[in-house]
CSV table of C-alpha atoms and ligand atoms in Angstrom, one decimal:
chain,number,residue,atom,x,y,z
A,781,MET,CA,0.0,0.0,0.0
A,782,SER,CA,1.2,3.5,-0.7
A,783,VAL,CA,-1.0,6.6,-0.8
A,784,THR,CA,-0.9,8.4,-4.1
A,785,ASN,CA,-4.3,10.2,-4.4
A,786,PHE,CA,-4.7,13.8,-5.3
A,787,PRO,CA,-5.6,16.2,-2.4
A,788,ALA,CA,-9.3,17.1,-2.9
A,789,GLY,CA,-10.0,20.3,-4.8
A,790,ALA,CA,-6.4,21.3,-5.4
A,791,GLY,CA,-6.3,23.9,-8.1
A,792,SER,CA,-2.6,24.1,-8.5
A,793,ALA,CA,0.4,21.8,-8.4
A,794,PRO,CA,2.6,21.7,-5.3
A,795,THR,CA,5.0,23.9,-7.4
A,796,GLY,CA,2.3,26.6,-7.5
A,797,ILE,CA,1.7,26.1,-11.3
A,798,PRO,CA,-2.0,26.7,-11.9
A,799,ILE,CA,-3.8,23.7,-13.5
A,800,THR,CA,-5.0,25.1,-16.8
A,801,LYS,CA,-5.4,22.2,-19.2
A,802,VAL,CA,-3.0,22.1,-22.1
A,803,THR,CA,-4.7,21.2,-25.3
A,804,VAL,CA,-3.6,20.9,-28.9
A,805,PRO,CA,-5.0,24.4,-29.8
A,806,ALA,CA,-3.2,25.7,-26.7
A,807,LEU,CA,0.1,24.4,-28.2
A,808,ALA,CA,-0.7,26.4,-31.4
A,809,GLU,CA,-1.4,29.4,-29.4
A,810,MET,CA,2.0,29.0,-27.6
A,811,LYS,CA,3.7,29.0,-31.0
A,812,ARG,CA,1.9,32.1,-32.0
A,813,GLN,CA,3.0,33.8,-28.8
A,814,GLY,CA,6.5,32.6,-29.1
A,815,LYS,CA,6.2,30.7,-25.8
A,816,PRO,CA,8.5,27.6,-25.7
A,817,ILE,CA,6.7,24.3,-25.2
A,818,SER,CA,8.3,21.9,-22.7
A,819,ALA,CA,7.7,18.2,-23.4
A,820,LEU,CA,9.0,15.1,-21.7
A,821,THR,CA,8.4,11.4,-22.0
A,822,ALA,CA,6.9,9.5,-19.1
A,823,TYR,CA,5.6,6.0,-18.8
A,824,ASP,CA,4.1,5.5,-15.3
A,825,TYR,CA,2.0,7.2,-12.6
A,826,SER,CA,4.7,8.7,-10.4
A,827,SER,CA,7.1,10.0,-13.1
A,828,SER,CA,4.3,11.5,-15.1
A,829,ARG,CA,2.7,13.1,-12.1
A,830,LEU,CA,6.1,14.6,-11.2
A,831,ALA,CA,6.4,15.9,-14.8
A,832,ASP,CA,2.9,17.3,-14.7
A,833,GLU,CA,3.5,19.0,-11.3
A,834,ALA,CA,6.7,20.5,-12.6
A,835,GLY,CA,4.7,22.2,-15.3
A,836,ILE,CA,5.7,20.2,-18.3
A,837,ASP,CA,3.3,21.1,-21.2
A,838,LEU,CA,3.2,17.8,-23.1
A,839,VAL,CA,3.8,14.3,-21.6
A,840,LEU,CA,4.5,11.7,-24.3
A,841,VAL,CA,4.1,8.1,-23.5
A,842,GLY,CA,6.9,7.3,-25.9
A,843,ASP,CA,7.6,4.0,-27.4
A,844,SER,CA,11.1,4.5,-26.0
A,845,LEU,CA,9.5,2.7,-23.1
A,846,ALA,CA,10.4,-0.4,-25.0
A,847,MET,CA,14.1,0.4,-24.2
A,848,VAL,CA,14.1,2.4,-21.0
A,849,VAL,CA,11.3,0.6,-19.1
A,850,LEU,CA,11.1,-2.8,-20.7
A,851,GLY,CA,14.8,-3.3,-21.6
A,852,HIS,CA,14.4,-4.1,-25.3
A,853,GLU,CA,17.3,-3.3,-27.6
A,854,ASN,CA,15.2,-0.9,-29.8
A,855,THR,CA,11.6,0.4,-29.9
A,856,MET,CA,10.2,-2.2,-32.3
A,857,ALA,CA,9.0,-4.9,-29.9
A,858,VAL,CA,6.5,-2.9,-27.8
A,859,THR,CA,2.9,-3.8,-28.4
A,860,VAL,CA,-0.3,-1.8,-28.6
A,861,ASP,CA,-1.5,-3.5,-25.4
A,862,GLU,CA,1.7,-2.6,-23.5
A,863,MET,CA,1.5,1.0,-24.7
A,864,LEU,CA,-2.2,1.2,-23.7
A,865,HIS,CA,-1.3,-0.2,-20.2
A,866,HIS,CA,1.3,2.6,-19.7
A,867,THR,CA,-0.8,5.3,-21.2
A,868,ARG,CA,-3.6,4.5,-18.7
A,869,ALA,CA,-1.2,4.9,-15.8
A,870,VAL,CA,0.0,8.3,-17.2
A,871,ARG,CA,-3.5,9.4,-17.8
A,872,ARG,CA,-4.4,8.8,-14.1
A,873,ALA,CA,-1.5,11.0,-13.0
A,874,VAL,CA,-1.6,14.0,-15.4
A,875,ARG,CA,-4.1,16.8,-14.9
A,876,ARG,CA,-2.5,19.7,-16.8
A,877,ALA,CA,-0.2,18.5,-19.5
A,878,LEU,CA,-1.4,17.2,-22.9
A,879,VAL,CA,-1.1,13.4,-22.9
A,880,VAL,CA,0.2,12.1,-26.2
A,881,ALA,CA,0.5,8.3,-26.8
A,882,ASP,CA,3.1,7.0,-29.2
A,883,MET,CA,1.7,4.4,-31.6
A,884,PRO,CA,4.1,1.5,-31.7
A,885,PHE,CA,5.7,-0.1,-34.7
A,886,GLY,CA,3.3,-2.1,-36.7
A,887,SER,CA,0.2,-0.5,-35.3
A,888,TYR,CA,-0.2,1.9,-38.3
A,889,HIS,CA,2.1,0.6,-40.9
A,890,GLY,CA,-0.7,-1.4,-42.7
A,891,THR,CA,-3.9,0.1,-43.9
A,892,VAL,CA,-5.2,3.5,-42.9
A,893,ALA,CA,-8.2,1.6,-41.4
A,894,GLU,CA,-6.0,-0.4,-39.2
A,895,GLY,CA,-4.1,2.7,-38.1
A,896,LEU,CA,-7.3,4.5,-37.3
A,897,ALA,CA,-8.7,1.5,-35.3
A,898,ASN,CA,-5.5,1.4,-33.2
A,899,ALA,CA,-5.5,5.1,-32.7
A,900,VAL,CA,-9.1,5.0,-31.5
A,901,ARG,CA,-8.0,2.5,-28.8
A,902,PHE,CA,-5.5,5.0,-27.4
A,903,ILE,CA,-8.2,7.7,-27.1
A,904,LYS,CA,-11.0,5.4,-26.0
A,905,GLU,CA,-9.3,2.9,-23.8
A,906,ALA,CA,-6.4,4.8,-22.4
A,907,GLY,CA,-7.5,8.5,-22.3
A,908,ALA,CA,-4.8,9.8,-24.6
A,909,GLU,CA,-5.5,13.3,-26.0
A,910,ALA,CA,-3.4,12.8,-29.1
A,911,VAL,CA,-1.4,10.1,-30.8
A,912,LYS,CA,2.1,10.4,-32.3
A,913,ILE,CA,3.1,8.6,-35.5
A,914,GLU,CA,6.4,8.4,-37.2
A,915,GLY,CA,7.1,9.3,-40.9
A,916,PRO,CA,5.3,11.3,-43.5
A,917,ARG,CA,2.0,9.3,-43.4
A,918,VAL,CA,-0.1,12.1,-44.8
A,919,GLU,CA,-3.1,10.0,-45.6
A,920,LEU,CA,-3.3,8.5,-42.2
A,921,VAL,CA,-2.9,11.9,-40.5
A,922,ARG,CA,-5.8,13.2,-42.6
A,923,ALA,CA,-7.9,10.2,-41.6
A,924,LEU,CA,-7.1,10.6,-37.9
A,925,THR,CA,-7.8,14.3,-38.1
A,926,ASP,CA,-11.2,13.6,-39.8
A,927,ALA,CA,-11.9,11.1,-37.0
A,928,GLU,CA,-11.3,13.9,-34.4
A,929,ILE,CA,-8.0,12.3,-33.2
A,930,PRO,CA,-5.3,15.0,-32.8
A,931,VAL,CA,-2.0,13.8,-34.3
A,932,VAL,CA,1.6,14.7,-33.5
A,933,GLY,CA,3.9,13.8,-36.5
A,934,HIS,CA,7.5,12.7,-36.0
A,935,LEU,CA,10.1,13.2,-38.7
A,936,GLY,CA,13.8,13.1,-39.2
A,937,LEU,CA,15.5,10.3,-37.1
A,938,THR,CA,12.5,8.1,-36.6
A,939,PRO,CA,13.6,5.2,-34.4
A,940,GLN,CA,10.9,2.8,-35.9
A,941,SER,CA,12.8,3.1,-39.2
A,942,LEU,CA,16.0,1.9,-37.5
A,943,HIS,CA,16.5,-1.1,-39.9
A,944,ARG,CA,15.8,1.0,-43.0
A,945,MET,CA,18.1,3.9,-41.8
A,946,GLY,CA,20.8,1.3,-40.9
A,947,GLY,CA,21.4,2.9,-37.5
A,948,TYR,CA,20.4,5.9,-35.4
A,949,ARG,CA,21.8,8.6,-37.7
A,950,VAL,CA,21.2,12.3,-38.0
A,951,GLN,CA,18.9,12.8,-41.0
A,952,ALA,CA,18.5,15.6,-43.6
A,953,ARG,CA,22.2,16.4,-43.9
A,954,THR,CA,22.0,17.2,-47.6
A,955,ALA,CA,20.1,19.9,-49.5
A,956,ASP,CA,17.9,17.3,-51.1
A,957,THR,CA,17.0,15.4,-47.9
A,958,ALA,CA,16.6,18.7,-46.0
A,959,LEU,CA,14.1,20.0,-48.6
A,960,ARG,CA,12.3,16.7,-48.6
A,961,LEU,CA,12.0,16.8,-44.8
A,962,LYS,CA,10.6,20.3,-45.0
A,963,ASP,CA,8.0,19.2,-47.6
A,964,ASP,CA,7.0,16.3,-45.4
A,965,ALA,CA,6.6,18.5,-42.4
A,966,LEU,CA,4.4,21.0,-44.4
A,967,ALA,CA,2.4,18.1,-45.8
A,968,LEU,CA,1.7,16.7,-42.3
A,969,ALA,CA,0.6,20.1,-41.1
A,970,ASP,CA,-1.6,20.5,-44.1
A,971,ALA,CA,-3.2,17.1,-43.4
A,972,GLY,CA,-4.0,18.3,-39.9
A,973,ALA,CA,-1.1,17.4,-37.6
A,974,GLY,CA,-1.2,19.5,-34.5
A,975,ALA,CA,2.5,19.5,-33.9
A,976,VAL,CA,5.6,17.8,-35.5
A,977,VAL,CA,8.5,16.2,-33.5
A,978,LEU,CA,11.8,16.8,-35.3
A,979,GLU,CA,14.4,14.3,-34.1
A,980,GLY,CA,18.1,14.2,-35.0
A,981,VAL,CA,18.2,16.8,-37.7
A,982,PRO,CA,20.6,19.7,-38.2
A,983,ARG,CA,19.7,22.8,-36.3
A,984,GLU,CA,19.5,24.9,-39.5
A,985,VAL,CA,17.0,22.6,-41.1
A,986,ALA,CA,14.8,22.5,-38.0
A,987,ALA,CA,15.0,26.3,-37.7
A,988,GLU,CA,13.8,26.7,-41.2
A,989,ILE,CA,11.0,24.2,-40.9
A,990,THR,CA,9.9,25.8,-37.6
A,991,ALA,CA,9.8,29.2,-39.2
A,992,GLU,CA,7.6,28.0,-42.1
A,993,LEU,CA,5.3,25.5,-40.3
A,994,PRO,CA,1.9,26.8,-39.1
A,995,VAL,CA,2.0,24.3,-36.2
A,996,PRO,CA,4.6,23.8,-33.4
A,997,THR,CA,7.8,21.8,-33.9
A,998,ILE,CA,9.0,19.9,-30.9
A,999,GLY,CA,12.7,19.2,-31.2
A,1000,ILE,CA,14.9,16.4,-29.9
A,1001,GLY,CA,18.5,16.8,-31.2
A,1002,ALA,CA,17.2,19.4,-33.5
A,1003,GLY,CA,18.6,22.6,-32.0
A,1004,PRO,CA,17.1,25.5,-30.0
A,1005,GLU,CA,15.0,27.2,-32.6
A,1006,CYS,CA,12.2,24.6,-32.4
A,1007,ASP,CA,9.0,25.8,-30.8
A,1008,GLY,CA,9.4,23.2,-28.1
A,1009,GLN,CA,11.9,20.6,-26.8
A,1010,ILE,CA,11.4,17.0,-25.7
A,1011,LEU,CA,13.7,14.7,-23.8
A,1012,VAL,CA,13.3,11.1,-22.7
A,1013,PHE,CA,12.7,11.1,-18.9
A,1014,HIS,CA,15.4,8.5,-18.3
A,1015,ASP,CA,18.0,10.6,-20.3
A,1016,LEU,CA,17.2,13.8,-18.4
A,1017,LEU,CA,17.8,12.0,-15.0
A,1018,ASN,CA,20.6,9.6,-15.9
A,1019,LEU,CA,18.5,6.5,-15.5
A,1020,THR,CA,20.0,4.9,-18.6
A,1021,PHE,CA,23.0,2.6,-18.7
A,1022,ALA,CA,24.9,4.0,-21.7
A,1023,PRO,CA,26.6,7.2,-22.5
A,1024,ALA,CA,24.2,10.0,-23.4
A,1025,ALA,CA,23.7,11.2,-27.0
A,1026,LYS,CA,25.1,14.6,-27.9
A,1027,PHE,CA,21.7,16.3,-27.6
A,1028,VAL,CA,21.0,15.0,-24.0
A,1029,ARG,CA,21.5,17.3,-21.0
A,1030,ARG,CA,21.5,15.4,-17.7
A,1031,TYR,CA,19.6,17.5,-15.2
A,1032,ALA,CA,20.2,15.1,-12.3
A,1033,ASP,CA,22.0,11.9,-11.6
A,1034,ALA,CA,19.0,9.9,-10.3
A,1035,GLY,CA,20.8,6.7,-11.2
A,1036,THR,CA,23.5,7.2,-8.7
A,1037,LEU,CA,21.1,8.6,-6.1
A,1038,ILE,CA,18.8,5.6,-6.4
A,1039,ARG,CA,21.6,3.0,-6.4
A,1040,SER,CA,23.2,4.5,-3.3
A,1041,ALA,CA,19.8,4.7,-1.5
A,1042,ILE,CA,19.1,1.1,-2.3
A,1043,GLU,CA,22.6,0.0,-1.2
A,1044,HIS,CA,22.1,1.9,2.1
A,1045,TYR,CA,18.7,0.2,2.6
A,1046,ARG,CA,20.2,-3.3,1.9
A,1047,GLN,CA,23.0,-2.6,4.4
A,1048,ASP,CA,20.5,-1.5,7.1
A,1049,VAL,CA,18.5,-4.7,6.6
A,1050,GLU,CA,21.7,-6.8,6.8
A,1051,HIS,CA,22.7,-5.0,10.0
A,1052,ARG,CA,19.2,-5.1,11.5
A,1053,ALA,CA,19.3,-1.3,11.5
A,1054,PHE,CA,16.0,-1.1,9.6
A,1055,PRO,CA,13.2,-0.9,10.8
A,1056,SER,CA,13.7,1.0,14.0
A,1057,ASP,CA,11.3,0.9,16.9
A,1058,GLU,CA,9.8,4.2,15.7
A,1059,GLU,CA,9.2,2.6,12.3
A,1060,SER,CA,7.3,-0.3,14.0
A,1061,TYR,CA,3.6,-0.6,15.0
A,1062,HIS,CA,3.0,-1.2,18.7
A,1063,LEU,CA,0.4,-3.2,20.6
A,1064,PRO,CA,-1.5,-0.9,23.0
A,1065,GLU,CA,-0.5,-1.4,26.6
A,1066,ALA,CA,-4.0,-2.7,27.6
A,1067,ALA,CA,-3.9,-5.2,24.7
A,1068,ARG,CA,-0.4,-6.3,25.7
A,1069,LYS,CA,-1.6,-6.9,29.3
A,1070,SER,CA,-4.6,-8.9,28.3
A,1071,MET,CA,-2.6,-10.9,25.8
A,1072,ALA,CA,-0.1,-11.8,28.6
A,1073,ALA,CA,-3.0,-12.6,30.9
A,1074,ALA,CA,-4.7,-14.8,28.3
A,1075,GLN,CA,-1.4,-16.6,27.6
A,1076,LYS,CA,-0.8,-17.2,31.4
A,1077,ALA,CA,-4.4,-18.5,31.8
A,1078,GLY,CA,-3.8,-20.8,28.9
A,1079,MET,CA,-0.6,-22.1,30.4
A,1080,LEU,CA,-2.4,-22.7,33.8
A,1081,ARG,CA,-5.2,-24.6,32.0
A,1082,LYS,CA,-2.7,-26.9,30.3
A,1083,ALA,CA,-0.7,-27.4,33.6
B,315,KIV,O1,9.4,7.5,-27.9
B,315,KIV,C1,10.0,8.5,-27.7
B,315,KIV,O2,10.6,8.7,-26.6
B,315,KIV,C2,9.9,9.6,-28.7
B,315,KIV,C3,10.6,10.9,-28.4
B,315,KIV,C4,12.0,10.8,-28.3
B,315,KIV,C5,10.2,12.0,-29.3
B,315,KIV,O3,9.4,9.4,-29.7
């Protein structure tokens, strides 16, 4: 048991940030006002609640969970059911941020009808407020938009294209590919995408796309001119087990903190230093006395 509920009637997060729901139109308004959008991935109740309380605008239940939570080598293996399970947990925690669910590999790569049916599940069964899909899938974005499902596009280094790309490589490094990326971004926006994630692309390319796109760009490894930035929760806090990519900034070393706290706990258990008397429940004095009396009487009966 652990108490995790929201205090009744709280109108602001513990950080004092007022709870005004972030929506897809609100993101567009932020772009218009030149207000940077903060986005972070999260995959469970406690981490997404912390992100929300810290004032993050967009929480993405990223398919990166396949790697950082489930320990897979890449993002390909995670299933729709697993993504739904985590999206539900995030949904329960987040009150202010926009909750976006990543559609996993294979869930939208067939027909538009299949992609639509899977996207509906994220909205209906998990409470997502938008879905994210990788690649220039303009027809699908149009169909989802027509079905009232907000879509976040994702272009550039798209991890679900790992095998086609032949590795996690920065994309759009030539004039041709940069222009194609820009066309793709404009086509996604034209089809109704509410925002576009730009991952692993040169700063100059992302800046130009950001300037021309009518909807916000959210960058990861795409330079500071994007309308917003997103990082993977585990990268930001050093909860990964590999050197960080160039674009990652570690804001804390939670890995070291957690490991040392757990080591300390283990040592306390081994030395019987945990739990202490203060951390133990006690039998009330009266109950203790009557228990002793009952035991004594029982012994007398047996004798
Ligand atoms: O799954 C993920 O974490 C993502 C972000 C890196 C954009 O798609």
